[in-house]
Tab-separated table of C-alpha atoms in Angstrom:
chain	number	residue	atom	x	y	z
A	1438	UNK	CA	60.329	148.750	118.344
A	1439	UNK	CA	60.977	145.631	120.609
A	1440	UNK	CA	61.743	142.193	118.994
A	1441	UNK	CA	59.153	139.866	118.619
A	1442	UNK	CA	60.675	137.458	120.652
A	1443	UNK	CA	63.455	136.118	123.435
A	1444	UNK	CA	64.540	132.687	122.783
A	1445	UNK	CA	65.605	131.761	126.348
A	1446	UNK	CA	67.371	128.492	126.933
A	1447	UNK	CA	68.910	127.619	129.966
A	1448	UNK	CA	71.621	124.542	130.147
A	1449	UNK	CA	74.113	122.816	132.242
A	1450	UNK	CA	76.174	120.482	130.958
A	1451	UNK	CA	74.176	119.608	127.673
A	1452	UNK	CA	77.141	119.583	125.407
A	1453	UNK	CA	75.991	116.700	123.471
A	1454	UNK	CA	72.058	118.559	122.611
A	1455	UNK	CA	72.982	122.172	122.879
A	1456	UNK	CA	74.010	122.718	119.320
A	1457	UNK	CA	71.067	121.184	117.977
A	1458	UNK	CA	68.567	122.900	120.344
A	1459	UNK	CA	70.609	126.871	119.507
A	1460	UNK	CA	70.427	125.609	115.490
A	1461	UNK	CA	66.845	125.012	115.491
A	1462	UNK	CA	66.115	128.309	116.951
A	1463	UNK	CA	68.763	130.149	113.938
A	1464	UNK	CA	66.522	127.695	111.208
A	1465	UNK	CA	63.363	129.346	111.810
A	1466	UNK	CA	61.491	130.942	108.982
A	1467	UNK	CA	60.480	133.672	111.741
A	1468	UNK	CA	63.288	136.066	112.001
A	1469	UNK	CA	62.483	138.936	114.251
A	1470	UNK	CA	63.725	136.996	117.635
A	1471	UNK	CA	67.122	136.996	120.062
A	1472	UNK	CA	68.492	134.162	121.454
A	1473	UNK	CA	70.243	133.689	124.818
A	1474	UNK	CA	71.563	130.933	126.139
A	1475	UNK	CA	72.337	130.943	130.009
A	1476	UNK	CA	74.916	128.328	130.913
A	1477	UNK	CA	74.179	127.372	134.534
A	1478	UNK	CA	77.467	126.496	136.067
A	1479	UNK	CA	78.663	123.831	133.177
A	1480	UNK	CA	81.872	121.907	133.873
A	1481	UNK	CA	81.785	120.329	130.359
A	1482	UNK	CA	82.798	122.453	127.514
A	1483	UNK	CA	79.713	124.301	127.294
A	1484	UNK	CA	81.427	127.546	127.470
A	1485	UNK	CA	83.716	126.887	124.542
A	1486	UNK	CA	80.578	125.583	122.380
A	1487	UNK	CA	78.456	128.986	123.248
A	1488	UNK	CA	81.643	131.024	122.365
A	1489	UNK	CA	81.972	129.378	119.067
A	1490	UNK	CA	78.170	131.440	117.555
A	1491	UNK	CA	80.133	134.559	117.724
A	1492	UNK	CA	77.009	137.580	118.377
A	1493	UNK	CA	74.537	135.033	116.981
A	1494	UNK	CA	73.498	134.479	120.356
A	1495	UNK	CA	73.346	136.353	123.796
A	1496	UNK	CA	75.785	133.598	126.289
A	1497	UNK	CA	74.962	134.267	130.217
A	1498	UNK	CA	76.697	132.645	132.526
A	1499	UNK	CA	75.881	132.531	136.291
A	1500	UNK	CA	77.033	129.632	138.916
A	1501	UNK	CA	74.444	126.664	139.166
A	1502	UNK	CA	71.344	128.123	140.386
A	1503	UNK	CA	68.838	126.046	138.155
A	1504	UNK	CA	66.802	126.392	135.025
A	1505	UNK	CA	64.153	129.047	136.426
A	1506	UNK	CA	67.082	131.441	137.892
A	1507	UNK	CA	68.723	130.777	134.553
A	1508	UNK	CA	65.468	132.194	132.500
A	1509	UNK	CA	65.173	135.595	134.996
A	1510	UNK	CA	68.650	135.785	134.573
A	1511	UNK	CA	68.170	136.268	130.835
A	1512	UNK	CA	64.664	137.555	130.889
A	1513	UNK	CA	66.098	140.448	132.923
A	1514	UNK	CA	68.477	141.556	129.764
A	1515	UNK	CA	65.608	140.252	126.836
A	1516	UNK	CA	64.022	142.641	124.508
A	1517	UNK	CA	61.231	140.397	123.462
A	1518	UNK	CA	57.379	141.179	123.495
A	1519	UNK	CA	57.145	137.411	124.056
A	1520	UNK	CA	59.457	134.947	126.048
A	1521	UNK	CA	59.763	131.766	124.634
A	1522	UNK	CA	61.398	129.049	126.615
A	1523	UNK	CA	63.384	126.169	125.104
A	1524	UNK	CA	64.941	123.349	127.317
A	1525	UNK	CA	68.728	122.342	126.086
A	1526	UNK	CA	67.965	119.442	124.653
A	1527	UNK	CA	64.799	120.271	123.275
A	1528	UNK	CA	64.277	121.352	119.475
A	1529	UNK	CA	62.412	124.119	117.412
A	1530	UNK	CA	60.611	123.233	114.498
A	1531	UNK	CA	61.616	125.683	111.820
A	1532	UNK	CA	58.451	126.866	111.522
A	1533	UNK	CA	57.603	127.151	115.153
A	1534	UNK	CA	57.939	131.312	115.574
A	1535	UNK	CA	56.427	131.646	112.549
A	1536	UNK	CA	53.212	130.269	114.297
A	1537	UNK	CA	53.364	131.552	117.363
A	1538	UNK	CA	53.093	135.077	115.421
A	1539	UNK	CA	50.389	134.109	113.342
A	1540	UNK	CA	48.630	133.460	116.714
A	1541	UNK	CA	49.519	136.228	118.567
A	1542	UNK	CA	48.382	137.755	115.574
A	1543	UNK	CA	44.936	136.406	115.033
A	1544	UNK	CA	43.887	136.575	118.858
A	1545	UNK	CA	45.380	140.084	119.471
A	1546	UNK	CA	48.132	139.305	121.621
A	1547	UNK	CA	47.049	136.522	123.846
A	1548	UNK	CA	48.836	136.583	127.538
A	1549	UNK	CA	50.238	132.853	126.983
A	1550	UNK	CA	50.496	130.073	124.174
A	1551	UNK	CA	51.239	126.656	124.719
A	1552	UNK	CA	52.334	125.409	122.169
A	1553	UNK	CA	52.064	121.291	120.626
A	1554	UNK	CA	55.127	119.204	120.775
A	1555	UNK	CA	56.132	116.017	118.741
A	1556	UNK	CA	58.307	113.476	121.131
A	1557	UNK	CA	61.817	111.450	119.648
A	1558	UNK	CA	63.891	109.102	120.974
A	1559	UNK	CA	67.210	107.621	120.661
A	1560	UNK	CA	68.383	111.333	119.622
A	1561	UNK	CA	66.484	111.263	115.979
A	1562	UNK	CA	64.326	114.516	115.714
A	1563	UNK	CA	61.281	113.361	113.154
A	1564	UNK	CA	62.130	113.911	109.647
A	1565	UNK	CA	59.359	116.180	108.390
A	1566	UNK	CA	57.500	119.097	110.189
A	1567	UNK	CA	54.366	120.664	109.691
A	1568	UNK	CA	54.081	123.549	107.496
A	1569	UNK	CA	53.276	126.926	109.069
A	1570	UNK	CA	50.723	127.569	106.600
A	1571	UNK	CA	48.784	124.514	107.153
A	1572	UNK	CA	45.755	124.662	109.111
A	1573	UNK	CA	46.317	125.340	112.946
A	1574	UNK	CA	44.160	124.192	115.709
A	1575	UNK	CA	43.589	127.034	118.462
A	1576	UNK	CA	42.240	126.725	121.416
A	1577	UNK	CA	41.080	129.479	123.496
A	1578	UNK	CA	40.330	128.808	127.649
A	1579	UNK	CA	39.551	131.192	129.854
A	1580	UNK	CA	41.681	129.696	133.026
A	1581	UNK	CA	44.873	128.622	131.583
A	1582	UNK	CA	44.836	126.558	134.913
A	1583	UNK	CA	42.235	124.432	133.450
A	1584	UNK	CA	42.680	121.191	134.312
A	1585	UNK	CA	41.896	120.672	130.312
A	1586	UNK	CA	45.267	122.364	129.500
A	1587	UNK	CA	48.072	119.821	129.498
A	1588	UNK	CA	51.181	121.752	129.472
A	1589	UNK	CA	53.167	118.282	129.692
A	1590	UNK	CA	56.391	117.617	131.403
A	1591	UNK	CA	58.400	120.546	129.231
A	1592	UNK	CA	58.956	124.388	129.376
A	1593	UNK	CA	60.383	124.221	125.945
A	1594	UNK	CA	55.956	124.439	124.643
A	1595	UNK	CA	55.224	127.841	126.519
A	1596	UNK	CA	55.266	130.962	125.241
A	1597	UNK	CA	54.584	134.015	127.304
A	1598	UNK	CA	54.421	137.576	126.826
A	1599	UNK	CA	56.705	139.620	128.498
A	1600	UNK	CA	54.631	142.365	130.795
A	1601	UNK	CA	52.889	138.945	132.160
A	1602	UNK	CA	56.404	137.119	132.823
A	1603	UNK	CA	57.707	140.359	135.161
C-alpha cells in the first residue's frame, strides 16, 4: 500500500528556516507521509543540518537547478498517493495532513487541493492553529484555472495527487 503522502521541500541555502519548515512536517497529527528534502546546490551548511534527522527524512541533493527540478527530482523517488509541496521557509500546521485526508476523503480523491494559508512576519509563526476537527470550508470548481481560485504567491498550499503530477 503506498503512503498517503510525499512531503517535498526543495531549499537552497535556507539554513536559518529549514529546521522549522522539516519540524512542522514531523509535528503533524497525520502520520502516514515521507518527507524529502532536496537541497539545491547549498553553500551554507544545509547539508550538515539535513544529515543531522538521521532516516527521518529522505535528503536529495542535486547542483542548483531550481525549486521545480528540485520537486521532480524527489517526486521521481516519492511513494505518495499525493504530493504535497512545502517551500523552505514555509511551515505546516500540525494539523494540516490531517485535513488534507479528511478531504481527499470526503470528495473521493479529488485531482488537486489548495489548501488556506495564514501569513507571519518578523519570523513568529501565529501562536494557535485551527483544529482539524473544526468545521472546514470546501470548495469544489470545476476549472481549477478559474480565475476564482487564488493559489497566491506560494507552492507550499498545493496538494496534488500523484498519477496527475507525472
Amino acid at each position: 500500500m503506498a503512503t498517503r503522502f510525499s512531503v517535498l521541500i526543495p531549499t537552497h541555502n535556507r539554513e536559518e528556516y529549514l529546521r522549522q519548515a522539516v519540524d512542522s512536517v514531523l509535528a503533524q497529527t497525520f502520520t502516514d507521509y515521507e518527507i524529502f528534502v532536496i537541497d539545491d546546490g547549498s553553500t551554507d551548511r544545509t547539508p550538515e543540518l539535513l544529515g543531522s534527522y538521521g532516516n527521518r527524512i529522505r535528503a536529495l541533493r542535486q547542483q542548483n537547478q531550481g525549486p521545480e527540478a528540485a520537486r521532480n527530482c524527489a517526486a521521481a523517488q516519492a511513494s505518495g498517493e499525493y504530493l504535497a509541496f512545502l517551500d523552505s521557509d514555509d511551515l505546516l500546521m500540525p494539523c494540516a495532513l490531517e485535513v488534507y485526508d479528511r478531504i481527499i476523503r470526503t470528495l473521493h480523491s479529488p485531482p488537486l487541493l489548495i489548501g488556506s494559508m495564514i501569513y507571519f512576519e518578523d519570523n513568529q509563526p501565529p501562536a494557535a492553529a485551527p483544529e482539524a476537527r473544526a468545521t472546514l470550508e470546501v470548495w469544489k470548481y470545476p476549472d481549477f484555472l478559474d480565475k476564482r481560485v487564488m493559489v497566491g504567491l506560494s507552492n507550499s498550499r498545493i496538494v496534488i495527487r500523484r498519477s496527475v503530477f507525472d
